[in-house]
Every structure is written in C-alpha cells, then in structure tokens.
Coordinates of C-alpha atoms and ligand atoms in Angstrom, one line a residue:
M1 CA 68.9 59.5 180.2
C2 CA 67.1 56.1 180.2
G3 CA 69.4 53.1 179.9
I4 CA 68.5 49.7 178.6
V5 CA 70.3 46.3 179.1
G6 CA 68.9 43.0 177.9
A7 CA 70.3 39.5 177.6
A8 CA 69.3 36.0 176.3
S9 CA 71.8 33.5 177.8
S10 CA 72.4 30.1 179.1
R11 CA 73.7 31.3 182.5
N12 CA 72.1 33.4 185.2
I13 CA 72.2 36.8 183.6
V14 CA 71.0 39.0 186.5
P15 CA 74.6 40.1 187.6
V16 CA 75.3 41.2 183.9
L17 CA 72.1 43.1 183.7
V18 CA 72.6 45.0 186.9
Q19 CA 76.3 45.7 186.2
G20 CA 75.2 47.0 182.8
L21 CA 72.9 49.4 184.6
Q22 CA 75.7 50.5 186.8
R23 CA 77.7 51.4 183.7
L24 CA 74.8 53.4 182.4
E25 CA 74.3 55.3 185.6
Y26 CA 76.3 58.2 184.3
R27 CA 73.5 58.9 181.8
G28 CA 71.3 60.1 184.7
Y29 CA 68.2 58.3 186.1
D30 CA 65.7 58.5 188.9
S31 CA 64.5 54.9 189.2
C32 CA 65.6 51.5 187.9
G33 CA 64.5 48.0 187.6
V34 CA 65.0 44.5 186.2
A35 CA 62.7 41.7 185.0
V36 CA 63.8 38.2 184.3
H37 CA 62.2 35.0 183.1
A38 CA 62.3 32.6 186.1
G39 CA 59.6 30.2 185.3
G40 CA 57.3 33.2 184.8
L41 CA 58.1 36.9 184.6
T42 CA 59.3 38.5 187.8
R43 CA 60.5 42.0 188.4
T44 CA 62.3 44.2 190.9
R45 CA 62.0 48.0 190.8
T46 CA 63.2 50.9 193.0
T47 CA 63.5 54.6 193.0
S48 CA 66.8 54.2 194.8
R49 CA 70.2 53.7 193.2
V50 CA 71.3 50.7 191.1
A51 CA 73.4 49.6 194.1
D52 CA 70.2 49.1 196.1
L53 CA 68.6 47.2 193.2
L54 CA 71.7 44.9 193.3
T55 CA 71.1 44.4 197.0
Q56 CA 67.4 43.7 196.4
V57 CA 67.9 41.1 193.7
H58 CA 70.6 39.5 195.7
D59 CA 68.5 39.3 198.9
D60 CA 65.5 38.0 196.9
Q61 CA 67.7 35.5 195.0
V62 CA 66.4 36.7 191.7
E63 CA 67.9 34.6 188.9
G64 CA 67.1 34.0 185.2
L65 CA 68.6 33.2 181.8
T66 CA 66.7 35.8 180.0
G67 CA 66.1 39.4 181.2
I68 CA 65.8 43.1 180.6
A69 CA 66.8 46.0 182.9
H70 CA 66.4 49.7 182.8
T71 CA 67.4 53.1 184.4
R72 CA 64.5 55.6 184.0
W73 CA 64.8 59.4 183.7
A74 CA 61.2 60.5 184.2
T75 CA 59.4 62.1 181.3
H76 CA 55.7 60.9 181.5
G77 CA 54.8 60.3 185.2
A78 CA 56.7 61.1 188.4
P79 CA 59.8 59.1 189.4
V80 CA 57.9 56.6 191.6
V81 CA 58.1 52.8 191.7
H82 CA 54.9 52.2 189.8
N83 CA 56.2 54.3 186.9
A84 CA 59.6 52.5 186.9
H85 CA 60.4 50.0 184.1
P86 CA 60.1 47.2 183.3
H87 CA 56.3 47.5 182.7
F88 CA 54.1 44.4 182.6
S89 CA 51.1 43.5 180.5
Y90 CA 48.8 40.9 182.0
G91 CA 46.4 40.8 179.1
P92 CA 43.0 42.5 178.7
G93 CA 40.9 42.7 181.8
E94 CA 43.9 41.7 184.0
G95 CA 46.2 43.8 186.2
P96 CA 48.7 43.5 189.0
D97 CA 45.9 42.5 191.4
S98 CA 44.7 39.6 189.3
T99 CA 45.8 36.0 189.8
K100 CA 46.9 35.8 186.2
P101 CA 50.7 36.1 185.7
P102 CA 52.1 38.8 183.4
R103 CA 52.7 37.9 179.8
V104 CA 54.9 40.7 178.5
A105 CA 57.6 42.8 180.2
L106 CA 59.0 45.8 178.5
V107 CA 61.6 48.6 178.9
H108 CA 61.7 51.7 176.8
N109 CA 63.9 54.7 176.1
G110 CA 62.3 57.6 174.2
I111 CA 58.9 59.3 174.0
I112 CA 55.8 57.9 172.3
E113 CA 53.9 60.9 171.0
N114 CA 50.6 59.1 170.2
H115 CA 50.5 57.4 173.6
E116 CA 47.2 59.0 174.6
A117 CA 45.4 57.7 171.6
L118 CA 46.9 54.3 172.0
R119 CA 46.1 54.2 175.7
A120 CA 42.4 55.1 175.0
S121 CA 42.1 52.4 172.4
L122 CA 43.8 49.8 174.6
Q123 CA 41.6 50.7 177.6
A124 CA 38.6 50.3 175.4
R125 CA 39.8 46.8 174.8
G126 CA 40.0 46.1 178.5
Y127 CA 43.7 46.7 179.2
V128 CA 44.3 48.0 182.8
F129 CA 47.0 50.6 183.2
S130 CA 49.0 50.9 186.4
S131 CA 51.4 53.7 185.5
Q132 CA 51.3 57.2 184.0
T133 CA 54.0 56.4 181.5
D134 CA 53.9 56.3 177.7
T135 CA 55.9 53.1 178.0
E136 CA 53.1 51.0 179.5
V137 CA 51.2 51.6 176.3
I138 CA 53.8 49.6 174.3
A139 CA 53.7 46.7 176.7
H140 CA 49.9 46.3 176.3
L141 CA 50.1 47.0 172.6
I142 CA 52.6 44.1 172.2
D143 CA 50.3 41.9 174.3
S144 CA 47.4 42.8 172.1
H145 CA 49.3 41.6 169.0
Y146 CA 50.7 38.5 170.7
D147 CA 49.8 35.2 169.0
G148 CA 52.6 32.9 170.1
D149 CA 55.4 34.9 168.5
L150 CA 56.9 37.9 170.4
F151 CA 59.0 39.0 167.4
E152 CA 55.9 39.2 165.2
A153 CA 54.0 41.0 168.0
V154 CA 56.8 43.6 168.4
K155 CA 56.9 44.2 164.6
A156 CA 53.2 44.7 164.4
S157 CA 53.3 47.1 167.5
V158 CA 56.2 49.4 166.3
K159 CA 54.2 50.1 163.2
Q160 CA 51.7 51.9 165.4
L161 CA 54.2 54.0 167.4
H162 CA 54.9 57.6 166.6
G163 CA 57.9 59.2 168.3
A164 CA 61.2 57.9 169.5
Y165 CA 61.9 54.5 171.0
A166 CA 64.4 51.9 171.9
I167 CA 62.7 48.9 173.5
A168 CA 63.4 45.5 174.8
A169 CA 60.7 43.0 175.6
I170 CA 60.5 39.5 177.0
C171 CA 57.5 37.1 177.2
R172 CA 56.2 34.6 179.7
D173 CA 55.6 32.0 176.9
E174 CA 59.0 32.3 175.2
P175 CA 61.6 31.9 177.9
H176 CA 64.7 32.2 175.8
R177 CA 63.9 35.2 173.7
V178 CA 64.5 39.0 174.0
I179 CA 63.1 41.3 171.2
G180 CA 64.5 44.7 170.7
A181 CA 63.6 47.6 168.3
R182 CA 64.8 51.1 167.8
A183 CA 63.8 54.3 166.0
G184 CA 65.1 57.7 167.2
S185 CA 66.8 56.3 170.4
P186 CA 70.0 54.4 170.5
L187 CA 70.2 50.6 170.9
I188 CA 73.0 48.2 170.2
L189 CA 73.3 44.4 170.0
G190 CA 76.2 42.7 171.8
V191 CA 77.2 39.3 170.3
G192 CA 78.3 37.0 173.1
A193 CA 81.8 35.5 172.8
D194 CA 81.1 31.8 172.8
G195 CA 77.8 31.6 170.9
T196 CA 75.7 31.0 174.0
E197 CA 74.5 34.5 174.7
N198 CA 73.5 37.8 173.1
F199 CA 72.8 41.2 174.6
L200 CA 71.0 44.5 174.0
A201 CA 72.1 47.8 175.5
S202 CA 71.8 51.5 175.1
D203 CA 75.5 51.8 174.5
A204 CA 78.6 49.7 174.3
M205 CA 79.8 50.8 177.7
A206 CA 77.0 48.8 179.4
L207 CA 78.6 45.7 178.0
A208 CA 82.2 46.5 178.8
G209 CA 83.9 43.3 179.9
V210 CA 81.0 41.2 178.6
T211 CA 81.5 41.5 174.9
D212 CA 83.3 43.8 172.5
Q213 CA 81.4 42.5 169.4
I214 CA 78.9 45.2 168.8
V215 CA 76.2 45.7 166.1
Y216 CA 74.8 49.3 165.9
L217 CA 71.1 48.8 165.1
E218 CA 69.8 51.2 162.6
E219 CA 66.6 53.3 162.4
G220 CA 63.6 51.0 162.3
D221 CA 65.5 47.8 163.0
V222 CA 63.8 45.0 165.0
V223 CA 66.0 42.3 166.5
D224 CA 65.3 38.8 167.8
L225 CA 67.8 37.7 170.4
Q226 CA 68.2 34.1 171.6
P227 CA 71.2 32.5 173.4
G228 CA 73.0 31.2 170.3
K229 CA 71.6 33.3 167.5
Y230 CA 70.1 36.6 166.5
W231 CA 68.1 37.9 163.7
I232 CA 67.6 41.5 162.5
V233 CA 64.9 43.0 160.2
D234 CA 65.0 46.5 158.9
R235 CA 62.3 49.2 158.9
A236 CA 60.5 47.4 156.1
H237 CA 60.8 44.2 158.1
K238 CA 63.1 42.6 155.6
P239 CA 65.9 40.4 156.9
V240 CA 69.1 42.4 157.0
A241 CA 72.8 41.7 158.0
R242 CA 74.4 44.5 160.0
T243 CA 78.2 44.8 160.5
V244 CA 79.6 43.4 163.7
R245 CA 82.3 45.8 165.0
T246 CA 84.9 45.3 167.6
V247 CA 84.4 48.1 170.1
Q248 CA 86.7 48.6 173.1
A249 CA 84.4 50.3 175.6
H250 CA 85.7 51.4 178.9
S251 CA 83.5 51.6 181.9
G252 CA 85.7 54.3 183.5
A253 CA 83.8 53.6 186.7
A254 CA 86.7 52.2 188.7
E255 CA 89.0 55.0 187.8
L256 CA 88.2 57.8 190.3
G257 CA 91.8 57.7 191.6
P258 CA 92.7 60.4 194.1
Y259 CA 89.7 62.6 193.2
R260 CA 86.5 63.0 195.2
H261 CA 84.2 63.2 192.1
Y262 CA 84.3 62.5 188.4
M263 CA 83.8 66.1 187.7
Q264 CA 87.0 67.0 189.6
K265 CA 88.9 64.2 187.9
E266 CA 87.7 65.3 184.5
I267 CA 88.6 68.9 185.1
F268 CA 92.1 67.8 186.0
E269 CA 92.3 65.4 183.0
Q270 CA 92.1 68.3 180.6
P271 CA 95.8 68.7 179.9
R272 CA 95.9 65.0 178.9
A273 CA 92.6 65.2 177.0
I274 CA 93.8 68.2 174.9
G275 CA 97.2 66.5 174.4
D276 CA 95.5 63.4 173.1
T277 CA 93.1 65.4 170.9
L278 CA 96.0 67.1 169.3
E279 CA 98.2 64.0 169.1
G280 CA 99.4 63.4 165.6
V281 CA 98.5 66.8 164.4
Q282 CA 101.7 67.7 162.5
G283 CA 100.1 70.3 160.3
I284 CA 96.7 71.6 159.3
V285 CA 95.4 69.1 156.7
P286 CA 91.8 68.7 155.7
E287 CA 92.3 64.9 156.2
L288 CA 92.0 65.5 159.9
F289 CA 88.3 65.7 159.3
D290 CA 87.8 63.0 156.8
G291 CA 84.8 60.7 157.2
V292 CA 85.1 57.5 159.1
G293 CA 83.4 55.0 156.7
Q294 CA 80.1 56.7 155.7
D295 CA 81.2 57.1 152.1
G296 CA 83.1 53.9 151.6
A297 CA 86.2 52.6 153.3
T298 CA 88.0 55.9 153.8
G299 CA 84.9 58.2 154.2
A300 CA 84.2 61.5 152.5
S301 CA 86.9 63.9 151.6
A302 CA 87.1 67.0 153.7
H303 CA 89.4 68.5 151.1
R304 CA 86.7 68.6 148.5
V305 CA 84.0 69.7 150.9
F306 CA 86.1 72.6 152.5
K307 CA 86.7 74.0 149.0
A308 CA 83.0 73.7 148.1
I309 CA 81.4 75.5 151.0
D310 CA 81.1 79.2 151.8
K311 CA 79.2 79.2 155.0
V312 CA 79.1 77.2 158.3
L313 CA 76.0 76.3 160.3
I314 CA 76.7 74.9 163.8
L315 CA 74.0 72.9 165.5
A316 CA 74.3 71.8 169.1
C317 CA 72.8 71.9 172.6
G318 CA 73.9 73.0 176.1
T319 CA 77.7 73.2 176.6
S320 CA 78.3 71.9 173.1
Y321 CA 76.3 74.9 171.8
Y322 CA 78.5 77.3 173.8
S323 CA 81.6 75.8 172.2
G324 CA 80.0 76.5 168.9
C325 CA 79.3 80.1 170.0
A326 CA 83.0 80.5 170.7
A327 CA 84.0 78.9 167.4
K328 CA 81.9 81.5 165.5
Y329 CA 84.4 84.1 166.6
W330 CA 87.3 82.0 165.2
L331 CA 85.5 81.0 162.0
E332 CA 84.6 84.6 161.1
G333 CA 87.7 86.2 162.6
I334 CA 90.4 83.9 161.3
A335 CA 88.8 81.9 158.4
K336 CA 86.5 84.8 157.3
I337 CA 83.6 82.3 156.8
P338 CA 80.1 83.5 157.7
T339 CA 79.0 81.3 160.6
Q340 CA 75.6 80.8 162.2
V341 CA 75.2 78.9 165.5
E342 CA 71.8 77.5 166.3
I343 CA 70.3 75.7 169.3
A344 CA 69.4 72.3 167.8
S345 CA 66.0 72.1 169.4
E346 CA 65.1 75.5 168.0
Y347 CA 66.6 75.1 164.5
R348 CA 64.8 71.8 163.9
Y349 CA 61.4 73.5 164.1
R350 CA 61.9 76.9 162.6
D351 CA 61.7 78.1 159.1
S352 CA 65.1 79.0 157.9
V353 CA 66.8 79.8 154.6
P354 CA 68.9 76.9 153.5
D355 CA 72.0 77.2 151.4
P356 CA 73.5 74.0 149.9
K357 CA 77.0 75.5 150.0
T358 CA 76.9 75.3 153.8
L359 CA 79.0 73.1 156.0
V360 CA 76.7 71.8 158.7
V361 CA 78.7 71.2 161.8
T362 CA 77.1 69.3 164.7
I363 CA 78.9 69.4 168.1
T364 CA 78.1 66.7 170.6
Q365 CA 80.0 65.0 173.4
S366 CA 77.8 61.9 173.4
G367 CA 76.8 61.8 169.7
E368 CA 73.4 60.6 170.8
T369 CA 71.6 63.9 171.6
A370 CA 68.1 63.6 170.1
D371 CA 67.7 67.3 169.3
T372 CA 71.1 67.6 167.6
L373 CA 70.5 64.4 165.6
A374 CA 67.0 65.7 164.5
A375 CA 68.5 69.1 163.7
L376 CA 71.0 67.4 161.4
K377 CA 68.3 65.5 159.7
H378 CA 66.3 68.7 159.2
A379 CA 69.3 70.4 157.7
R380 CA 69.8 67.5 155.3
S381 CA 66.2 67.5 154.4
L382 CA 66.6 71.1 153.3
G383 CA 69.3 70.1 150.9
M384 CA 72.4 70.7 153.0
E385 CA 74.5 67.6 152.4
H386 CA 77.9 68.7 153.6
T387 CA 77.9 67.5 157.2
L388 CA 80.7 67.3 159.8
T389 CA 80.6 66.4 163.5
I390 CA 82.9 67.2 166.3
C391 CA 82.1 64.3 168.6
N392 CA 83.7 62.4 171.5
V393 CA 82.3 59.0 170.7
A394 CA 83.6 57.5 167.5
T395 CA 80.8 54.8 167.4
S396 CA 77.9 57.1 168.1
A397 CA 74.9 57.7 165.9
M398 CA 76.1 61.2 165.1
V399 CA 79.4 60.0 163.6
R400 CA 77.5 57.5 161.6
E401 CA 75.1 60.1 160.3
C402 CA 77.7 62.8 159.3
K403 CA 79.9 62.5 156.3
L404 CA 82.9 64.1 158.0
A405 CA 84.1 63.8 161.6
Y406 CA 86.6 65.0 164.1
I407 CA 86.8 62.7 167.1
T408 CA 87.9 64.5 170.2
R409 CA 89.8 62.3 172.6
A410 CA 88.5 63.5 175.9
G411 CA 87.9 59.9 177.0
V412 CA 84.6 58.8 178.7
E413 CA 83.1 61.7 180.6
I414 CA 81.1 60.5 183.6
G415 CA 80.2 63.7 185.3
V416 CA 76.9 65.1 184.0
A417 CA 78.5 68.6 183.9
S418 CA 80.6 68.6 180.8
T419 CA 84.2 69.8 181.3
K420 CA 86.9 68.1 179.4
A421 CA 84.5 67.4 176.5
F422 CA 84.0 71.2 176.2
T423 CA 87.7 72.1 176.0
T424 CA 88.4 69.2 173.5
Q425 CA 85.5 70.4 171.4
L426 CA 87.1 73.9 171.4
A427 CA 90.4 72.3 170.3
G428 CA 88.7 70.5 167.5
L429 CA 86.8 73.6 166.4
F430 CA 90.0 75.6 166.4
L431 CA 91.6 73.0 164.1
L432 CA 88.5 73.2 161.9
T433 CA 88.9 77.0 161.7
L434 CA 92.5 76.7 160.6
A435 CA 91.7 73.9 158.1
L436 CA 88.9 76.0 156.5
A437 CA 91.2 79.1 156.5
Q438 CA 93.8 77.1 154.7
A439 CA 91.3 75.7 152.2
K440 CA 90.3 79.2 151.4
G441 CA 93.9 80.4 151.1
R442 CA 93.5 82.6 154.2
L443 CA 96.2 80.9 156.4
S444 CA 99.8 81.8 155.8
D445 CA 102.5 79.2 156.6
A446 CA 103.8 81.5 159.4
D447 CA 100.3 81.8 161.0
E448 CA 99.8 78.0 160.7
A449 CA 103.1 77.4 162.5
R450 CA 102.3 80.0 165.2
Y451 CA 98.9 78.6 165.9
L452 CA 100.1 75.0 166.0
K453 CA 102.9 76.1 168.4
E454 CA 100.3 77.8 170.7
M455 CA 98.0 74.7 170.5
R456 CA 100.9 72.4 171.5
H457 CA 101.5 74.6 174.5
L458 CA 97.9 74.1 175.7
P459 CA 98.6 71.1 178.0
V460 CA 101.3 73.0 179.9
A461 CA 99.2 76.1 180.0
L462 CA 96.2 74.1 181.4
Q463 CA 98.4 72.7 184.1
S464 CA 99.3 76.1 185.3
V465 CA 95.7 77.2 185.3
L466 CA 94.7 74.1 187.3
A467 CA 97.3 75.2 189.9
L468 CA 94.9 78.1 190.7
E469 CA 92.6 75.7 192.4
P470 CA 93.2 76.9 196.0
Q471 CA 92.2 80.4 195.0
L472 CA 89.0 79.1 193.5
I473 CA 88.2 77.1 196.6
S474 CA 88.5 80.4 198.5
W475 CA 86.0 82.1 196.1
S476 CA 83.7 79.1 196.4
E477 CA 83.3 79.7 200.1
D478 CA 81.6 83.1 199.2
F479 CA 79.5 81.6 196.4
A480 CA 78.2 78.7 198.5
R481 CA 76.2 81.2 200.6
K482 CA 74.6 83.0 197.6
E483 CA 71.5 82.1 195.6
N484 CA 72.3 84.2 192.5
A485 CA 75.3 85.0 190.4
L486 CA 76.0 87.0 187.3
F487 CA 78.7 86.1 184.7
L488 CA 80.1 88.7 182.3
G489 CA 82.3 88.4 179.3
R490 CA 82.9 90.1 176.0
G491 CA 83.6 88.9 172.5
L492 CA 85.2 85.4 172.4
H493 CA 84.8 85.2 176.2
Y494 CA 81.0 85.9 176.2
P495 CA 80.4 82.2 175.4
I496 CA 82.8 81.3 178.2
A497 CA 80.7 83.4 180.6
L498 CA 77.7 81.5 179.4
E499 CA 79.4 78.2 180.0
G500 CA 80.6 79.3 183.5
A501 CA 77.0 80.2 184.4
L502 CA 75.7 76.9 183.1
K503 CA 78.3 75.0 185.1
L504 CA 77.4 76.8 188.3
K505 CA 73.6 76.2 187.7
E506 CA 74.0 72.6 187.0
V507 CA 76.0 71.4 190.0
T508 CA 75.2 74.0 192.7
Y509 CA 71.6 74.8 191.9
I510 CA 72.5 78.5 192.3
H511 CA 70.6 80.7 189.8
A512 CA 73.3 82.0 187.4
E513 CA 73.0 84.1 184.3
A514 CA 75.6 85.3 181.8
Y515 CA 75.6 88.5 179.8
A516 CA 77.8 90.1 177.2
A517 CA 79.2 92.8 179.5
G518 CA 78.0 95.5 177.1
E519 CA 74.5 94.5 177.8
L520 CA 74.7 95.1 181.5
K521 CA 73.2 98.6 181.4
H522 CA 70.4 97.5 179.1
G523 CA 68.7 95.6 182.0
P524 CA 70.7 93.2 184.2
L525 CA 72.3 96.0 186.1
A526 CA 69.0 96.3 188.0
L527 CA 69.9 93.0 189.7
V528 CA 73.2 94.1 191.0
T529 CA 73.5 94.5 194.8
S530 CA 76.1 93.4 197.4
E531 CA 74.3 90.1 197.4
M532 CA 74.9 89.4 193.7
P533 CA 78.4 88.1 193.0
V534 CA 79.5 89.2 189.5
V535 CA 82.1 87.0 187.8
A536 CA 84.0 88.7 185.0
V537 CA 86.2 87.0 182.4
A538 CA 88.8 89.6 181.7
P539 CA 91.6 88.6 179.3
N540 CA 93.9 91.2 178.0
D541 CA 92.4 91.5 174.6
A542 CA 91.0 94.4 172.5
L543 CA 87.9 94.7 174.6
L544 CA 89.6 94.9 178.0
E545 CA 89.1 98.7 178.4
K546 CA 85.5 98.4 177.5
L547 CA 85.1 95.5 180.0
K548 CA 86.8 97.6 182.7
S549 CA 84.1 100.3 182.3
N550 CA 81.4 97.6 182.7
L551 CA 83.1 96.5 185.9
Q552 CA 83.0 100.0 187.2
E553 CA 79.3 100.1 186.6
V554 CA 79.0 97.0 188.8
R555 CA 81.2 98.4 191.6
A556 CA 79.3 101.7 191.6
R557 CA 76.1 99.8 192.5
G558 CA 77.8 97.9 195.4
G559 CA 78.2 94.7 193.4
V560 CA 81.1 92.4 194.4
L561 CA 83.4 91.4 191.6
Y562 CA 85.3 88.2 191.0
V563 CA 87.6 88.8 188.1
L564 CA 89.7 86.4 186.1
A565 CA 92.3 88.7 184.8
D566 CA 95.3 88.0 182.6
R567 CA 98.8 88.4 184.2
D568 CA 99.4 91.6 182.3
T569 CA 96.0 93.1 183.0
Q570 CA 96.0 96.2 185.2
I571 CA 93.1 95.1 187.5
D572 CA 94.0 94.6 191.1
S573 CA 92.2 93.2 194.1
S574 CA 90.7 95.9 196.3
E575 CA 87.5 96.5 198.4
G576 CA 84.8 94.5 196.6
I577 CA 87.1 93.3 193.8
H578 CA 88.6 89.8 194.0
V579 CA 91.1 89.1 191.3
I580 CA 92.6 85.8 190.2
R581 CA 95.5 86.3 187.8
M582 CA 95.7 83.8 184.9
P583 CA 99.4 82.7 184.5
E584 CA 99.7 83.9 180.8
H585 CA 97.8 85.7 178.1
Y586 CA 96.7 83.0 175.6
G587 CA 95.5 85.0 172.6
A588 CA 93.0 83.3 170.4
L589 CA 93.1 80.1 172.4
S590 CA 92.2 82.0 175.6
P591 CA 88.7 80.4 176.0
L592 CA 90.2 77.0 176.5
L593 CA 92.1 78.3 179.5
H594 CA 89.6 80.8 181.0
V595 CA 86.8 78.3 181.3
V596 CA 88.9 76.1 183.6
P597 CA 88.7 78.4 186.7
L598 CA 84.9 78.6 186.1
Q599 CA 84.7 74.8 186.1
L600 CA 86.7 74.7 189.4
L601 CA 84.5 77.5 190.9
A602 CA 81.3 75.5 190.1
Y603 CA 82.8 72.3 191.4
H604 CA 84.0 73.6 194.7
T605 CA 80.9 75.6 195.3
A606 CA 78.9 72.4 194.8
C607 CA 81.1 70.5 197.2
A608 CA 80.6 73.3 199.8
R609 CA 76.8 73.1 199.3
G610 CA 76.8 69.3 199.4
T611 CA 75.0 68.6 196.2
D612 CA 75.3 65.4 194.2
V613 CA 78.1 66.8 192.0
D614 CA 78.3 64.0 189.4
K615 CA 74.6 63.4 189.1
P616 CA 72.8 66.7 189.7
R617 CA 69.1 66.5 190.3
N618 CA 66.8 66.3 187.2
L619 CA 69.7 66.1 184.7
A620 CA 70.9 63.3 182.4
K621 CA 74.3 62.9 180.8
S622 CA 72.9 61.6 177.5
V623 CA 69.8 63.4 176.4
T624 CA 68.3 60.9 174.1
V625 CA 64.8 62.2 174.1
E626 CA 63.5 65.5 172.8
Ligands
LIG701 C1 76.7 70.0 179.9 O1 77.3 70.3 181.2 C2 75.4 69.6 180.0 N1 75.2 68.4 180.8 C3 74.6 69.6 178.7 O2 74.3 70.9 178.4 C4 75.2 69.0 177.4 O3 76.2 69.7 177.0 C5 74.1 68.9 176.3 O4 73.0 68.1 176.8 C6 74.6 68.4 175.0 O5 75.1 67.1 175.1 P1 76.0 66.5 173.9 O6 77.2 67.3 173.9 O7 76.2 65.1 174.3 O8 75.2 66.6 172.7

C-alpha cells in the first residue's frame, strides 16, 4: 500500500528518494511521485512504474537537498496523475494555473475520515482543489495554519484530522526541513550516518543501504527533520526521546536468482524458511513466545500467560486468517483449548463477549495490517490483556503492540501473494499449539518428541513436494483456459482449500471459491459442469472416505476433478479425474505440505495467462489502511 520516503540532507537526495520508492514497490501502488525543494517546490508524478519516474527525474535533471516521495495505492480518487502524490497547496485563491508558486508539498498514507467536512471548510476559505483525494485536504490545511513555521503548522493540522495518517511535508519557505507525523499508519525516522542527513520512510526497507539507525515513531508523534538534527513531539505535543535501534533491513530486490518471479522464488524458499523458523527449537518451551521488550528488557513471560488463559482468540486477515483457521483444528484437537478465529475487519466492529482469560493471537506477515492492529486494540479495550503475535517482521507495529511474540523467519516476502509467510505462520502456530498443550499438561514427552521429529522433517518433505512442479505446470495449462474454479477440502484441509482458492484469484484473476466438501450438496453443486475444474485436497485422514463420496457427486455431474491425494490414498487418475500423488502422508502437519501444490498451480496458471504475478492488479502487499 502507499509508501513514503522523505529526506533532509546536504547532498542531492533525489536518487535516495526514488531508490527508496523502488524498495517500497512490493507494497503495491498505482502511481508515484517525488517533490523536492530546488529553489522552490517542484514535483514529478506518473501513473507508470517507479523506474519511469527515475527516468523522468533524470531526464529533467531534478535535484534537491530536501524532498518527499510517494507510491500511491488509490483509495479516494482514480489512479490518475492529478491524484498522485505529492500534493501542493498554493494558498487560498491560488491553484496550479496561478503564477504563484506552491507553498506546501505533502505525501500521505492512510485515510482521512473527515476529509469532506475539511474540504468544504477549506473551499469556503478560498482553497482550490485539483484532485479527488483526501490527502489534498491535509496540504491545504497545513497551508492554512502556516505562519512561518512548518512544524507548528503540521502540529495544528493533525489535531483536526480524524482517521489514519502517516504524512511528510515540505515548505517553499523552509528549504532544509521535512516534517512528518503519524497516527494509525506506519512511519519511521532514519538517522543519517554522519550527522548531515535524516530520513523518513514507511518502513526500514526503504532505507536499506542508506542508514540502519531507525526510530519507530509512535502513535501521534510529530517529527521535525533537518540535515543535522531531528526533534520529536508526542501526541500531546510534548518533546520526547525515542529509542534509536539498529535495524538490518534487506531490500531483497536484487535476489531473484534463477527464478522468473518473486512468487516462484518464495514458493521454492519454503524448505529454507521453515528450517530457519524452527532453528534452535530443541524442545517445546514457553520461552519461544516470550515478549521482545514490551514488558522490560526480556519482555512478558509466556509461561505465566499460558498457564493463566483458557481460550484462544485469533485475529487476522486474508492468508493469515486462513493460517488461523487451520490452527483452530490443532488448538482444539491437540491442546484442547477452545479457539475462535475472527476476520479482523469484522471483529473490530462487532459486539462480542470478551473473556479476560483469553489469549489474543494476531497473525500477520507484515505486522502493519491496519485492520489487524485495530482488532487487537479493540480486544484490549474489552479487557483482554494477554496478547501474542505470530509475525514475520520483528520491528513491526504489531510486535511492539503485543506482549508476546513469535517471529517467523520467512525472510522478506516481495510477491503480493503470500506463500512462505503462510507456511511459516503454520509452523509457528503448530509450535504454539504444542506449547499450550504442554502448559495445560496435555502433551506427553513421547508426543512432544514425535511432533518435533515430524517438524524437523518438514524441510525435506517440502523439497519432495516442490519436485511435483512439472505436474502442476501440466494442470495449469487446463486452468489457464477457465474462468471459474472450485476448491474442496475437509477438516484441517478446508482452510487449505480456502487458501488455494485465494492464491488462484489473486494472481490469475480466475474466479475461485472454496467449500468444505460436505457443503457441496447444500448449494455449490449447482455450479458444477465440465467447464468447472474442481480441486480437491485429499490427504489420507479420517475424513477421506467422506471426501471420496463428495468427489463422486462432482463426477456424476460431469465435473472434472484435480485431486491432491496422499501416496497411500486409493484414488487413481481416470476419465475426468487427474491425480497428483503427494510423496508422503504428513499427519497433523499435512496443511503445510498440501498448500504448496496449490501455490504452484496458481503461480503457473498466472504465468500461462500472462498476469503481473508479483504485483497483481488492485492489490497491495502491506494493507495499512482500513
Ligand atoms: C495474501 O496472499 C494476501 N496478499 C493477503 O490476503 C494478506 O495475507 C493479508 O492482507 C494480510 O496481511 P498480513 O499477513 O501482512 O497481515
């Protein structure tokens, strides 16, 4: 989603700003732009890729010591140049056509909920709007408060904003200053190495190779950046010192290696990612989930919390929600702990019955998903203080907000369609299940040893599943010609069917739906024809015979089946039934393996259809607005 980079320096900062945007491209965007102070304010905007912005600023010889840059993912107003950021304010009665130069330039990530009221009042005062965005309102608002001090103008403006924002602003009359502010959307401060420059960005990755000295701005902070110094005030506008952390961010951008796309690379990285995630796990100990600093130096104690809780509430979105759905089967089946899984954007607004003895588990790859963060805050506001996150970014807002944390080690995931983040989440959730079972006295030593052995086998097992790729390529040739697909699973593999359908939708734009196979005859069977491929996840578990009956129902209606069957499952390829045999039966850990062929199917179908695999239309990697 939108990305921000800003800099106040003593050197030409345009290359750093645009490279920063390139590192934020993975978040998803549909336009981009940069504004610098070069005597006055000047800007370049495009609905094309950041690479084209780079060419444009190079051709136009755009240079400046102070600047802001942005990738926009459209919310208010279409993805056209006049809606792209940075937005200018020329002052009341003036607009782009006037001879007066712009006074304020601004970039924004988030959504301003009271933008209509603010727009009306600013228009009444003579401000001329040239976009449909909520962002332009903030530029004019800052201008309306400007009286020679941009910091003061931003502080006065943010008091009037309702909603979520991370902003960066520069001013014609103060050439060496960038002002930033955040509430509800992420923004970090990068402290330059030699005391001659400072930076703002949406995340540390944007500043990889520029600085590793990072300050995570907190809710309500406003920051004043100048080349050799910075100054932060908190939400009450009182001066505040924030910790500078050393953060090793990797851009990951140069590491495509032999792969065609990041999605393919990330699918094939899963044995490594799972191996890294499990590294150092010698036994099931609650300390695996201890906090990372929230409650003092060593964080909160998982041991105490796991003993205290008697329920689990999982909050997440998208793929992360599906990993939570799979974990429910483990948590109730193995740890015998009642578990509720909620879509974060629903939970945050519905009336629910809170229980303080609940462990609230958020699952998020990015750690910045606005709905999941808001759902967590909502749970806390209801008195549920035991919070744990399964997250892939140790420095993210979510890790800072939760008392306990399990950091998956998927590594940076660039492809918008989540793959290795999903399987590492499942690994973390399985460990959590075992840790809770142990805390409740429901895990014998023998079971602990057996489960750990099975987990350690996962990297090897994943390699053998990845070797099925040629067969998935063959399936993808059929799918590439279809416009609809149905995915079926039962029990623990129903969430895997859901995830398989989501992957196919995201990267191929084929309409795909997933059902618990037992639901077929309650409605979706009406959709089945020879034109509707039906994918079935069919491990050799207790529900296999039931699933086989469901598959017969499909065949009897002329539906063509694509079955992922375990090696020892008696389902064979025949007329209208295509079977790929999984190399082994994986027991409780089967979801981590069965999802991989579905990822490969989506990936190769997308390649066959020629879609933008890593940056599917309309989607963003980091969903930082509601
Ligand atoms: C996954 O393929 C999706 N791009 C999306 O559903 C994602 O999982 C969701 O937006 C949640 O993101 P998070 O894990 O960063 O919170």
